[in-house]
Amino acid sequence: MRPDINHGKQHSPSEDREPSVLALMALAWTLADDRRADRLLALTGLDAETLRTGVGDPAVLGAVLGFLADHEPDLIACAESIESTPEALIAAKETLAA
């Protein structure tokens, strides 16, 4: 019998995803809506070129997750859409910022 390493908590598939993968999924979700995409650019100071060239840059990916973290309704909606949790997105943001 396997020990309960999750201490009774349900295991989420998103917990196995790399922080950069979660951030890229969150970026795709954000850019799928024009108003949200415009807000991302306005609030983060990023531009389209920086996003294109920075998709592998932890700072850019962290900025995307930070943008979502600053607006809880989007954070929750994104997490649900990409089959993750808000907590997993926040943890990914913190990992990318380290």
CSV table of N, CA and C in Angstrom, one decimal, residues 29 39 66-80 86-87 89-90:
chain,number,residue,atom,x,y,z
A,29,TRP,N,-4.0,32.2,-22.4
A,29,TRP,CA,-5.3,32.5,-21.9
A,29,TRP,C,-5.5,34.0,-21.9
A,39,ARG,N,-4.9,45.3,-21.4
A,39,ARG,CA,-4.7,45.6,-19.9
A,39,ARG,C,-3.3,45.0,-19.5
A,66,GLY,N,2.1,37.7,-12.4
A,66,GLY,CA,1.9,38.8,-11.5
A,66,GLY,C,0.7,39.6,-11.9
A,67,PHE,N,0.6,39.9,-13.2
A,67,PHE,CA,-0.6,40.6,-13.7
A,67,PHE,C,-1.9,39.9,-13.3
A,68,LEU,N,-1.9,38.5,-13.4
A,68,LEU,CA,-3.1,37.8,-13.0
A,68,LEU,C,-3.3,37.8,-11.5
A,69,ALA,N,-2.2,37.7,-10.8
A,69,ALA,CA,-2.3,37.7,-9.3
A,69,ALA,C,-2.8,39.0,-8.8
A,70,ASP,N,-2.6,40.1,-9.5
A,70,ASP,CA,-3.1,41.4,-9.1
A,70,ASP,C,-4.6,41.6,-9.3
A,71,HIS,N,-5.2,40.7,-10.1
A,71,HIS,CA,-6.7,40.8,-10.4
A,71,HIS,C,-7.3,39.4,-10.1
A,72,GLU,N,-7.8,39.2,-8.9
A,72,GLU,CA,-8.2,37.9,-8.5
A,72,GLU,C,-9.3,37.2,-9.5
A,73,PRO,N,-10.2,38.0,-10.0
A,73,PRO,CA,-11.2,37.3,-10.9
A,73,PRO,C,-10.5,36.7,-12.1
A,74,ASP,N,-9.5,37.4,-12.7
A,74,ASP,CA,-8.8,36.8,-13.8
A,74,ASP,C,-7.9,35.6,-13.4
A,75,LEU,N,-7.3,35.7,-12.2
A,75,LEU,CA,-6.5,34.6,-11.7
A,75,LEU,C,-7.3,33.4,-11.6
A,76,ILE,N,-8.5,33.5,-11.0
A,76,ILE,CA,-9.4,32.3,-10.8
A,76,ILE,C,-9.9,31.8,-12.1
A,77,ALA,N,-10.3,32.7,-13.0
A,77,ALA,CA,-10.8,32.3,-14.3
A,77,ALA,C,-9.8,31.6,-15.1
A,78,CYS,N,-8.5,32.1,-15.1
A,78,CYS,CA,-7.4,31.5,-15.8
A,78,CYS,C,-7.1,30.1,-15.3
A,79,ALA,N,-7.0,30.0,-14.0
A,79,ALA,CA,-6.7,28.8,-13.3
A,79,ALA,C,-7.8,27.7,-13.7
A,80,GLU,N,-9.0,28.1,-13.7
A,80,GLU,CA,-10.1,27.1,-14.1
A,80,GLU,C,-10.0,26.7,-15.6
A,86,PRO,N,-5.5,28.6,-8.5
A,86,PRO,CA,-4.8,29.9,-8.3
A,86,PRO,C,-3.5,29.7,-7.5
A,87,GLU,N,-3.5,28.8,-6.6
A,87,GLU,CA,-2.3,28.6,-5.7
A,87,GLU,C,-1.2,28.1,-6.6
A,89,LEU,N,-0.7,28.8,-9.7
A,89,LEU,CA,-0.2,29.9,-10.5
A,89,LEU,C,0.6,30.9,-9.7
A,90,ILE,N,0.2,31.1,-8.4
A,90,ILE,CA,1.0,32.0,-7.6
A,90,ILE,C,2.4,31.3,-7.2
